[in-house]
XYZ file of C-alpha atoms in Angstrom:
667
model
C -3.751 27.207 -8.591
C -0.671 24.878 -9.075
C -0.810 23.522 -5.177
C -3.657 23.338 -3.030
C -3.136 25.806 -0.270
C -6.531 23.489 2.469
C -7.037 26.583 4.261
C -7.395 28.828 1.192
C -9.877 26.626 -0.527
C -11.856 26.460 2.853
C -11.994 30.340 3.078
C -13.039 30.539 -0.162
C -15.516 27.268 -0.114
C -16.751 29.740 3.408
C -17.179 33.436 1.796
C -18.746 31.584 -1.415
C -21.255 29.725 0.183
C -22.076 32.162 2.690
C -22.302 34.393 -0.128
C -24.644 32.661 -2.041
C -27.047 31.930 1.118
C -27.603 35.547 1.136
C -28.542 35.663 -2.628
C -30.857 32.623 -2.093
C -32.608 34.373 1.024
C -34.177 36.491 -1.095
C -35.298 34.244 -3.812
C -39.037 33.647 -4.910
C -39.292 29.978 -4.933
C -41.630 28.724 -7.812
C -42.384 25.775 -10.049
C -38.659 23.977 -9.531
C -38.005 25.240 -5.756
C -34.798 22.867 -5.267
C -32.740 23.696 -8.369
C -33.100 27.638 -7.553
C -30.443 27.232 -4.718
C -27.672 26.815 -7.544
C -25.952 29.954 -8.297
C -22.981 30.818 -10.445
C -20.745 30.326 -7.744
C -22.285 27.321 -5.439
C -22.575 24.969 -8.593
C -19.353 24.863 -9.351
C -18.171 23.905 -5.739
C -20.886 20.852 -6.264
C -19.051 20.340 -9.979
C -16.255 19.411 -7.430
C -18.556 16.714 -6.128
C -19.113 15.603 -9.463
C -16.290 15.136 -10.777
C -14.619 13.917 -7.632
C -17.350 11.087 -7.871
C -16.861 10.461 -12.243
C -13.192 10.138 -11.344
C -14.185 7.778 -8.702
C -12.011 9.196 -5.978
C -14.059 6.890 -3.476
C -11.632 3.919 -4.100
C -8.549 5.732 -2.749
C -10.225 5.398 0.355
C -11.801 9.113 0.015
C -15.129 9.176 0.677
C -17.782 11.788 -0.719
C -19.629 14.466 1.518
C -22.228 12.266 2.573
C -25.545 13.340 4.614
C -26.898 11.065 7.288
C -30.347 11.634 8.232
C -30.697 10.247 11.894
C -33.534 11.035 14.225
C -36.308 8.653 16.299
C -38.512 6.375 14.898
C -41.559 8.664 13.063
C -40.251 11.979 13.070
C -40.538 12.359 9.753
C -37.153 11.270 7.874
C -38.409 9.199 4.930
C -40.810 12.774 4.627
C -37.891 14.922 4.422
C -36.256 12.592 2.359
C -39.318 12.418 -0.221
C -39.407 16.031 -0.347
C -36.043 15.945 -1.016
C -35.232 13.800 -3.753
C -39.519 14.227 -4.700
C -39.551 10.532 -4.893
C -42.387 7.978 -2.671
C -39.967 6.143 -0.007
C -41.680 3.453 1.945
C -44.529 4.211 5.074
C -46.994 2.191 7.269
C -46.859 1.836 11.267
C -43.721 1.046 13.241
C -40.212 1.058 11.460
C -40.375 1.586 8.370
C -36.461 1.507 7.344
C -34.884 -1.410 8.141
C -31.931 -1.073 6.788
C -28.973 1.968 5.601
C -30.821 3.281 2.709
C -28.350 5.192 0.675
C -29.799 7.435 -1.212
C -27.540 9.704 -4.232
C -29.245 12.252 -5.584
C -27.605 13.640 -9.219
C -29.824 16.851 -10.526
C -30.058 15.362 -14.417
C -31.120 17.034 -17.633
C -32.721 14.154 -19.319
C -36.862 14.313 -20.048
C -36.638 10.849 -18.693
C -35.405 9.983 -14.822
C -33.630 7.444 -13.787
C -33.670 5.234 -10.582
C -31.759 1.947 -9.633
C -31.233 0.097 -6.326
C -28.384 -2.284 -5.819
C -27.173 -4.535 -3.093
C -25.625 -7.308 -1.998
C -23.719 -7.620 -6.071
C -26.986 -6.749 -7.524
C -28.748 -4.055 -9.704
C -32.727 -3.643 -9.653
C -34.029 -1.150 -12.106
C -37.387 0.805 -11.200
C -39.634 3.903 -11.554
C -40.941 6.142 -9.567
C -44.355 3.697 -9.429
C -42.387 0.471 -8.239
C -40.071 2.545 -5.961
C -41.125 1.980 -3.098
C -42.585 -1.528 -3.081
C -39.190 -2.309 -4.656
C -37.307 -0.663 -1.978
C -39.569 -3.247 0.632
C -38.511 -5.637 -1.318
C -35.172 -4.891 -1.268
C -34.723 -4.634 2.661
C -36.829 -8.115 2.908
C -34.346 -9.710 1.026
C -31.229 -8.021 3.018
C -32.812 -7.640 6.363
C -35.557 -10.200 6.164
C -39.391 -10.360 6.036
C -39.919 -9.619 9.721
C -39.120 -6.762 11.890
C -35.034 -6.573 12.446
C -32.778 -4.173 11.218
C -29.419 -4.651 9.536
C -26.123 -2.640 8.667
C -25.676 -3.903 5.164
C -26.903 -0.778 3.238
C -29.089 -0.579 0.386
C -28.013 2.049 -2.639
C -31.046 4.098 -4.476
C -29.689 6.040 -7.354
C -32.229 8.618 -8.606
C -31.063 11.120 -11.871
C -33.859 13.387 -11.802
C -34.433 16.969 -12.851
C -35.073 19.448 -10.007
C -33.125 17.397 -7.548
C -30.079 18.356 -5.844
C -26.824 16.756 -6.184
C -26.649 14.817 -2.603
C -26.443 11.895 -1.415
C -28.114 10.863 1.836
C -28.292 8.019 4.059
C -31.576 7.406 5.840
C -30.819 5.065 9.115
C -33.417 2.867 11.013
C -35.438 5.534 13.523
C -34.181 4.979 16.778
C -36.527 2.616 18.962
C -36.285 2.194 22.324
C -38.842 -1.229 23.261
C -38.730 -3.778 20.802
C -42.061 -4.951 19.509
C -43.478 -8.378 18.612
C -40.818 -9.544 15.796
C -38.019 -7.721 16.987
C -34.754 -8.423 18.784
C -34.471 -8.079 22.318
C -31.219 -5.723 21.336
C -32.719 -3.576 18.556
C -32.500 -0.584 20.937
C -28.233 -1.584 20.669
C -28.351 -2.697 17.220
C -29.621 0.831 15.451
C -27.492 2.728 17.714
C -24.923 0.937 16.076
C -25.818 1.571 13.316
C -25.776 4.909 13.514
C -22.602 5.854 15.181
C -20.935 3.505 12.228
C -22.374 5.937 9.557
C -22.166 9.274 11.471
C -18.637 9.029 12.720
C -15.969 9.926 9.561
C -15.940 13.195 9.238
C -17.277 13.452 5.763
C -20.680 12.992 7.645
C -22.969 15.750 7.359
C -25.734 15.085 10.429
C -28.991 15.157 9.406
C -30.946 15.209 13.260
C -34.853 14.999 12.224
C -36.465 16.132 15.330
C -40.714 16.289 16.006
C -41.793 20.042 17.007
C -43.769 18.097 20.021
C -40.319 16.481 21.334
C -38.194 18.009 23.765
C -34.880 18.354 22.254
C -32.848 18.327 25.459
C -33.566 14.959 26.044
C -33.935 13.871 22.758
C -31.180 10.674 21.651
C -30.596 11.294 18.046
C -28.879 14.703 19.608
C -27.044 12.241 22.284
C -24.912 10.203 19.837
C -24.469 12.636 17.484
C -23.057 14.962 19.990
C -20.539 12.054 20.374
C -18.967 12.386 17.614
C -19.953 16.162 16.645
C -19.533 17.870 20.034
C -19.447 21.084 19.025
C -21.859 20.706 15.996
C -19.981 21.557 13.335
C -21.459 19.344 10.938
C -24.606 18.868 12.835
C -28.073 20.269 11.413
C -31.260 19.608 13.044
C -34.794 19.649 10.930
C -38.011 20.400 12.629
C -40.802 18.527 11.091
C -44.514 18.772 11.897
C -44.052 22.248 12.646
C -47.477 22.497 10.972
C -48.797 20.182 14.434
C -47.212 21.974 16.809
C -46.150 25.213 16.421
C -46.266 26.547 19.790
C -42.649 27.426 21.356
C -41.302 26.571 18.020
C -39.606 29.781 17.643
C -38.142 29.835 21.624
C -36.477 25.863 20.737
C -34.800 27.093 17.586
C -33.727 30.022 18.582
C -32.573 29.109 22.140
C -30.231 26.493 20.427
C -30.033 24.820 23.820
C -28.210 21.744 21.846
C -25.977 23.223 20.422
C -26.722 22.287 16.931
C -23.346 24.078 15.294
C -24.955 24.501 11.367
C -28.593 25.801 12.785
C -32.380 24.544 12.276
C -34.871 24.126 9.116
C -38.640 23.964 9.886
C -40.798 22.108 7.430
C -43.981 21.122 6.492
C -44.181 17.296 5.422
C -45.933 16.555 2.397
C -49.861 15.361 3.335
C -51.749 13.048 1.742
C -52.167 13.397 -1.979
C -50.397 16.637 -2.343
C -47.925 17.123 -5.337
C -44.089 18.278 -4.107
C -45.577 21.621 -5.563
C -48.186 21.843 -3.653
C -46.653 21.223 -0.771
C -44.180 23.368 -1.110
C -47.044 26.480 -1.726
C -48.716 25.003 1.420
C -45.206 25.417 3.517
C -44.469 29.262 1.852
C -47.919 30.067 3.099
C -47.545 28.579 6.490
C -44.316 30.266 7.386
C -45.983 33.262 6.004
C -49.135 33.783 7.126
C -49.277 31.430 10.458
C -49.164 34.171 13.686
C -46.484 31.302 15.598
C -44.465 30.221 13.083
C -44.455 33.539 10.654
C -41.407 35.630 13.511
C -39.075 32.837 12.541
C -36.435 33.917 10.176
C -37.373 32.746 6.138
C -33.463 31.430 6.641
C -34.554 28.847 9.213
C -37.859 27.286 7.586
C -39.306 25.377 4.104
C -37.491 22.521 1.934
C -35.937 24.596 0.091
C -34.112 26.408 2.611
C -32.803 22.866 3.391
C -31.534 21.834 0.695
C -29.465 25.274 0.360
C -28.038 24.658 3.237
C -27.027 21.266 2.910
C -26.056 21.841 -0.580
C -23.493 24.959 0.900
C -22.524 21.939 3.553
C -21.556 19.548 1.677
C -19.468 22.606 -0.502
C -17.636 22.959 3.011
C -16.890 19.201 3.621
C -15.034 19.659 0.326
C -12.687 22.266 1.418
C -12.510 21.045 4.877
C -11.721 17.607 4.571
C -11.901 16.105 0.639
C -9.148 18.868 -0.197
C -6.753 17.488 2.593
C -7.544 14.128 1.687
C -6.469 13.822 -1.843
C -3.259 15.771 -0.949
C -2.226 13.476 2.327
C -3.618 10.488 0.074
C -1.595 11.695 -3.065
C 2.046 12.257 -1.022
C 1.383 9.000 1.278
C 1.307 7.152 -2.642
C 4.291 8.918 -4.031
C 6.394 8.163 -0.946
C 5.211 5.028 -1.434
C 6.296 4.926 -4.902
C 9.521 6.392 -4.341
C 10.500 3.449 -2.219
C 9.679 1.102 -5.176
C 12.725 -1.060 -6.467
C 13.615 1.293 -9.498
C 12.382 0.660 -12.700
C 15.884 0.519 -15.101
C 14.764 1.176 -19.055
C 18.377 -0.079 -20.568
C 21.670 -1.920 -19.968
C 23.892 1.136 -19.501
C 20.976 2.011 -16.228
C 21.125 -1.836 -14.853
C 24.963 -1.151 -15.113
C 25.452 1.540 -13.135
C 22.672 0.431 -10.432
C 23.895 -2.922 -10.419
C 28.299 -0.950 -9.550
C 26.107 0.837 -7.180
C 24.567 -1.638 -5.258
C 27.744 -4.157 -5.398
C 29.710 -1.155 -4.022
C 27.600 -0.238 -1.205
C 27.299 -4.547 -0.371
C 30.798 -3.975 0.111
C 31.338 -1.015 1.705
C 28.985 -2.279 4.607
C 30.115 -5.600 4.585
C 33.969 -3.918 4.968
C 32.699 -1.283 7.799
C 30.487 -4.248 9.962
C 32.651 -7.177 10.027
C 36.325 -5.770 8.736
C 36.440 -2.677 11.104
C 33.327 -3.163 14.102
C 30.963 0.220 12.546
C 27.575 -0.983 13.337
C 25.427 2.663 13.127
C 23.572 0.939 9.672
C 22.673 -1.724 12.685
C 22.893 -0.058 15.805
C 19.848 -1.912 17.690
C 21.154 -5.878 15.957
C 23.458 -7.470 17.966
C 23.888 -10.270 15.406
C 25.469 -7.766 12.834
C 28.381 -6.384 15.660
C 30.446 -8.831 13.786
C 33.533 -8.518 14.889
C 32.381 -8.446 18.630
C 30.648 -12.055 17.454
C 33.687 -13.659 15.897
C 35.549 -12.106 19.143
C 33.027 -14.429 21.428
C 33.098 -17.483 18.488
C 36.275 -17.562 19.071
C 37.054 -17.375 23.307
C 34.378 -20.041 23.240
C 36.645 -22.250 20.583
C 39.526 -21.353 22.544
C 37.632 -22.967 26.000
C 35.976 -25.219 24.226
C 39.478 -26.780 23.249
C 40.889 -27.078 27.190
C 37.315 -28.676 27.672
C 37.510 -31.275 25.237
C 41.090 -32.630 26.734
C 41.142 -32.423 30.433
C 44.005 -33.813 32.343
C 44.334 -37.049 33.952
C 42.525 -37.327 37.951
C 45.734 -36.255 39.499
C 44.642 -37.230 42.883
C 44.268 -41.062 41.707
C 45.374 -41.890 38.352
C 48.697 -39.354 38.285
C 51.552 -40.427 36.302
C 49.221 -44.074 35.663
C 48.792 -43.092 31.740
C 52.185 -42.358 31.282
C 53.864 -45.265 32.508
C 51.523 -47.491 30.440
C 52.685 -45.719 27.791
C 56.233 -46.224 28.435
C 55.899 -49.970 28.908
C 54.116 -50.703 25.807
C 56.758 -47.989 23.846
C 59.841 -49.987 25.404
C 62.346 -51.522 23.039
C 66.246 -52.312 23.006
C 67.974 -49.006 23.555
C 70.150 -47.372 25.566
C 68.435 -46.039 29.106
C 67.791 -42.907 30.291
C 66.150 -41.710 26.101
C 62.579 -40.737 26.442
C 61.080 -43.133 23.407
C 59.411 -40.744 21.096
C 57.083 -43.419 20.107
C 55.346 -42.525 23.566
C 55.581 -39.070 23.442
C 53.554 -39.479 20.245
C 51.106 -42.196 21.754
C 50.388 -39.480 24.264
C 50.033 -36.310 21.611
C 47.853 -38.250 19.207
C 45.144 -39.432 22.447
C 44.746 -35.921 22.810
C 44.752 -34.458 19.422
C 41.689 -36.881 18.960
C 40.060 -35.672 22.255
C 39.775 -32.107 19.879
C 39.488 -33.800 16.471
C 36.411 -32.246 15.571
C 36.495 -28.720 17.696
C 38.461 -26.704 14.793
C 35.670 -28.209 11.907
C 33.046 -27.125 14.667
C 34.345 -23.631 14.368
C 34.888 -22.698 10.804
C 31.799 -24.231 10.190
C 29.925 -21.984 12.734
C 31.529 -18.694 11.555
C 31.460 -19.287 8.186
C 27.732 -19.665 8.499
C 27.482 -16.548 10.908
C 29.824 -14.788 7.787
C 27.317 -16.351 5.120
C 23.565 -15.117 7.254
C 25.326 -11.516 7.715
C 26.208 -11.510 3.486
C 22.760 -12.136 2.750
C 21.180 -9.374 5.595
C 23.216 -6.971 3.669
C 22.519 -7.799 0.694
C 18.830 -8.005 1.066
C 18.979 -4.633 2.348
C 20.727 -3.548 -0.008
C 19.350 -4.841 -2.938
C 16.008 -3.655 -1.226
C 15.266 -1.491 -4.631
C 16.340 -3.883 -7.063
C 14.543 -7.028 -5.829
C 15.038 -9.116 -9.701
C 18.981 -9.701 -8.514
C 18.591 -10.700 -5.223
C 18.039 -14.324 -5.315
C 21.231 -14.377 -7.891
C 23.551 -12.030 -5.939
C 22.142 -13.971 -2.962
C 22.930 -17.797 -4.261
C 26.019 -16.740 -5.417
C 27.293 -15.144 -2.279
C 26.297 -18.293 -0.553
C 28.114 -20.377 -3.115
C 31.523 -18.325 -2.957
C 31.130 -18.478 1.552
C 30.284 -22.554 0.790
C 33.665 -22.329 -1.297
C 35.635 -20.596 1.415
C 33.880 -22.897 4.607
C 35.675 -26.054 2.708
C 38.831 -24.300 2.529
C 39.264 -23.613 5.745
C 37.920 -27.220 6.233
C 40.936 -28.440 4.428
C 43.045 -26.171 6.078
C 41.668 -27.340 9.547
C 42.369 -30.957 8.221
C 46.400 -30.221 7.084
C 46.445 -28.641 10.538
C 45.546 -30.892 12.896
C 46.674 -33.968 10.750
C 50.583 -32.167 11.610
C 50.079 -31.695 14.836
C 48.773 -35.390 15.336
C 51.587 -36.259 13.825
C 54.786 -34.003 14.318
C 55.643 -32.148 16.962
C 57.876 -29.195 17.081
C 57.972 -26.044 18.294
C 60.742 -23.154 18.723
C 58.704 -21.128 21.216
C 60.981 -20.872 24.085
C 57.692 -20.851 26.303
C 57.980 -24.250 25.492
C 60.772 -24.893 27.307
C 60.094 -22.071 30.103
C 57.201 -24.237 30.975
C 58.658 -27.225 31.310
C 61.165 -26.046 33.000
C 59.020 -24.751 35.792
C 56.924 -27.977 35.918
C 60.520 -30.033 36.342
C 61.214 -28.036 39.357
C 59.100 -30.494 41.954
C 60.796 -33.803 40.595
C 62.725 -34.226 43.380
C 60.416 -33.461 46.179
C 57.907 -36.301 44.348
C 60.777 -38.720 43.880
C 61.738 -38.415 47.610
C 57.232 -38.683 48.760
C 57.710 -42.083 46.921
C 60.932 -43.190 47.843
C 60.866 -42.660 51.228
C 56.670 -43.819 51.106
C 55.792 -41.052 53.573
C 52.938 -41.434 56.302
C 50.988 -38.946 53.694
C 49.573 -40.451 50.136
C 49.778 -37.063 48.727
C 51.975 -34.332 47.535
C 51.943 -30.797 46.168
C 53.294 -30.480 42.915
C 53.755 -27.217 40.118
C 51.354 -27.114 37.718
C 49.516 -30.251 38.893
C 48.472 -29.104 42.287
C 47.512 -31.775 44.840
C 48.358 -35.321 43.797
C 48.104 -38.862 45.093
C 51.474 -40.695 44.566
C 50.428 -44.110 47.054
C 50.360 -45.955 44.522
C 53.587 -45.192 42.516
C 55.645 -46.960 45.141
C 55.427 -50.603 43.164
C 56.382 -48.815 40.008
C 59.521 -46.615 41.030
C 61.409 -47.940 37.976
C 59.336 -45.920 35.573
C 58.329 -42.543 38.300
C 61.322 -40.222 37.134
C 60.647 -41.105 33.248
C 57.260 -41.105 33.622
C 56.831 -37.215 35.509
C 59.263 -36.279 32.714
C 56.982 -37.160 29.915
C 53.755 -35.765 31.057
C 55.461 -32.686 31.877
C 56.997 -32.760 28.158
C 53.736 -33.106 26.939
C 51.689 -30.604 29.459
C 54.128 -27.934 28.255
C 53.884 -28.700 24.831
C 50.020 -29.124 24.702
C 49.430 -25.514 26.076
C 51.562 -24.845 22.774
C 49.643 -26.948 20.827
C 46.376 -25.470 22.082
C 47.314 -22.027 21.314
C 48.560 -22.553 17.961
C 45.272 -23.859 16.859
C 43.807 -21.324 18.363
C 46.151 -18.147 16.601
C 46.329 -19.925 13.491
C 42.589 -21.002 12.813
C 42.176 -17.069 13.701
C 44.404 -15.747 11.326
C 43.587 -18.225 8.795
C 40.268 -17.244 9.252
C 40.232 -13.041 9.431
C 42.995 -13.475 5.946
C 39.550 -15.752 4.363
C 37.132 -12.913 5.737
C 39.252 -9.986 4.196
C 39.542 -11.539 1.018
C 36.133 -12.300 0.817
C 34.855 -9.128 1.764
C 37.432 -7.189 -0.107
C 37.894 -8.801 -3.685
C 36.381 -12.576 -3.599
C 32.586 -11.614 -3.442
C 33.191 -8.460 -5.835
C 35.171 -10.404 -8.312
C 32.270 -13.625 -8.354
C 29.147 -11.743 -8.581
C 30.728 -9.540 -11.568
C 31.739 -12.900 -13.248
C 28.121 -14.220 -12.756
C 26.594 -11.400 -14.988
C 29.262 -10.160 -17.223
C 31.253 -13.427 -17.653
C 30.713 -15.968 -20.182
C 28.434 -17.951 -18.398
C 26.864 -15.143 -16.398
C 22.712 -14.062 -16.866
C 23.474 -10.493 -18.250
C 22.263 -7.732 -17.132
C 19.194 -7.811 -18.299
C 17.993 -9.584 -15.172
C 17.913 -6.584 -14.293
C 15.984 -4.855 -16.567
C 13.275 -7.872 -15.409
C 10.697 -6.899 -12.777
C 9.231 -9.212 -10.207
C 4.978 -9.748 -11.238
C 4.283 -8.094 -7.274
C 6.715 -5.459 -7.683
C 4.702 -4.312 -11.681
C 0.978 -4.670 -10.139
C 1.974 -2.502 -7.231
C 3.475 0.173 -9.475
C 0.801 -0.002 -11.752
C -2.067 0.235 -9.002
C 0.124 3.099 -7.424
C 0.369 4.959 -11.064
C -3.599 4.843 -11.505
C -3.866 6.067 -8.218
C -1.530 9.423 -8.230
C -3.097 10.100 -11.365
C -6.483 9.784 -10.356
C -5.145 12.117 -7.089
C -3.878 14.439 -9.421
C -6.739 14.821 -11.475
C -8.694 15.359 -8.608
C -6.394 17.908 -7.249
C -6.698 19.672 -10.270
C -10.086 19.196 -10.700
C -10.629 21.401 -7.824
C -7.842 23.630 -8.547
C -9.499 24.675 -11.711
C -13.325 24.971 -10.177
C -11.344 27.013 -7.250
C -9.594 29.393 -10.020
C -13.684 29.761 -11.635
C -14.386 30.867 -8.165
C -11.625 32.839 -7.104
C -12.709 34.717 -11.200
C -16.555 36.029 -10.191
């Protein structure tokens, strides 16, 4: 089978198991009663579990079928496990099982059995005579010497001829009232432990019920129904059938509590009976007892219990394990495909590098130059054209705000008059001094001097953040080159920023030292502003009762303070209107030229400068060479090896299951 069809596997497993049960129902229980439940169709199914356990599939988070034994205190749980494992477990009054006891049974052909306890990183070898005492000692070490419980598991590995290949967990019996030495919340602690172990879908819930109890009110049944409502993975074992035979047939056939996997009635081993003697007595009891002989032979005896558990375990392989192997394998393959690609030659590295560089360039061209942002639809910071336009608007607003006009109501024309007085000389009258204009212009330039520098710095910093983000995204499969390419890009952005700063220095100095424009809007604006000159002069000369006048371009101004300076008012007003008209041109020129300069620089950066710089860094005489791309970071190498080993293990597990299923299909 090249591909595992889970439904097909489950169907084959179910068919094989059901067929096996029919054959086993007629078997005669002799000598090795538990081994007799294997045949040529069930044994391969258990080989799946053996194979998966040997492959250590559990390290991939895939749990193998586990039989979780639950029941009331003194319901006979440990006795059932003893009969299955054919070993002695701790017995006594009150709570005997105080920690989860995980029993891994392996049918072992070697004549000398092996027993081993594992807990808290410790390994203790034991034998059949000492096993009960060693379990008690280990339990005391885990849960303390009192009567409390712990959820720390104790694992018992049993390799013995004649036991079924099963993993079983014996949990503390449910007790409702704390006795002396037990915590008050003992019932809640035990219930929590039980729920922890029976919740996984790989868990087979083995509910141990005493024949004397009312099944409908049994708490262990109620707990199992919380996680297995339909009883699809719950099997009930009825103990002490020999002591409470009355009405047992009706109980197990009525199934009032929805036990999906059915019931098995058993007789516990008594006193010093050997396991073989106990099974012989059990067979005679259910064959000859006038009340118990009516129960179907497929529902009585430890051998039948072993048969059912083996069958259920095989079904779990198909329903859960196979699917989880496929899901985990698919997930790991997808994760492996997302890892940076491993390059084995300079030619591969060259191809990969040029592809990455092309992707970076195209992405930046769309984002920064064209205004397409489908790669980052919800990341506002990556909508570059809109963000740069916002920065430009803010820059223009700051230029106007950083050099406000003198308060027209209180100090109208006073600054201009003062400048004219300080720059006057021996010259022809009616000529506006150039020095006065320059003095006012330099004062205004000083007010906005830092704004253009801050603007270009802000724009290039923003471009750097966008470039780094695009590089990080496009180099995700080759993180080994990201630090260097990012450093090269940042260095280039730094160079471009410095070029812009130098350019701004020149343009600002030019505006400060020279005054010129051929823009006709300057004359138009000046003429508009001068249209109210006569209105102002008349108001000042005639000393009108009101002290304000409305002047085009300046609004309502106070002129009372100008009466004593009548001789220079007209010249000062001319200077002010010329400066106001020219300053509008200067601000517009600073905005337009800075925008054009930045757009030109950004276009060159995206279209040629960055590509050229990175290629030179990589392949030039001082470049690091493409060999750098062949190096992989330790973290990526570690992840790649982990996934590679995981995929190998999962594929082996998948093939192992497929091969065994092919064997089943051919029988």
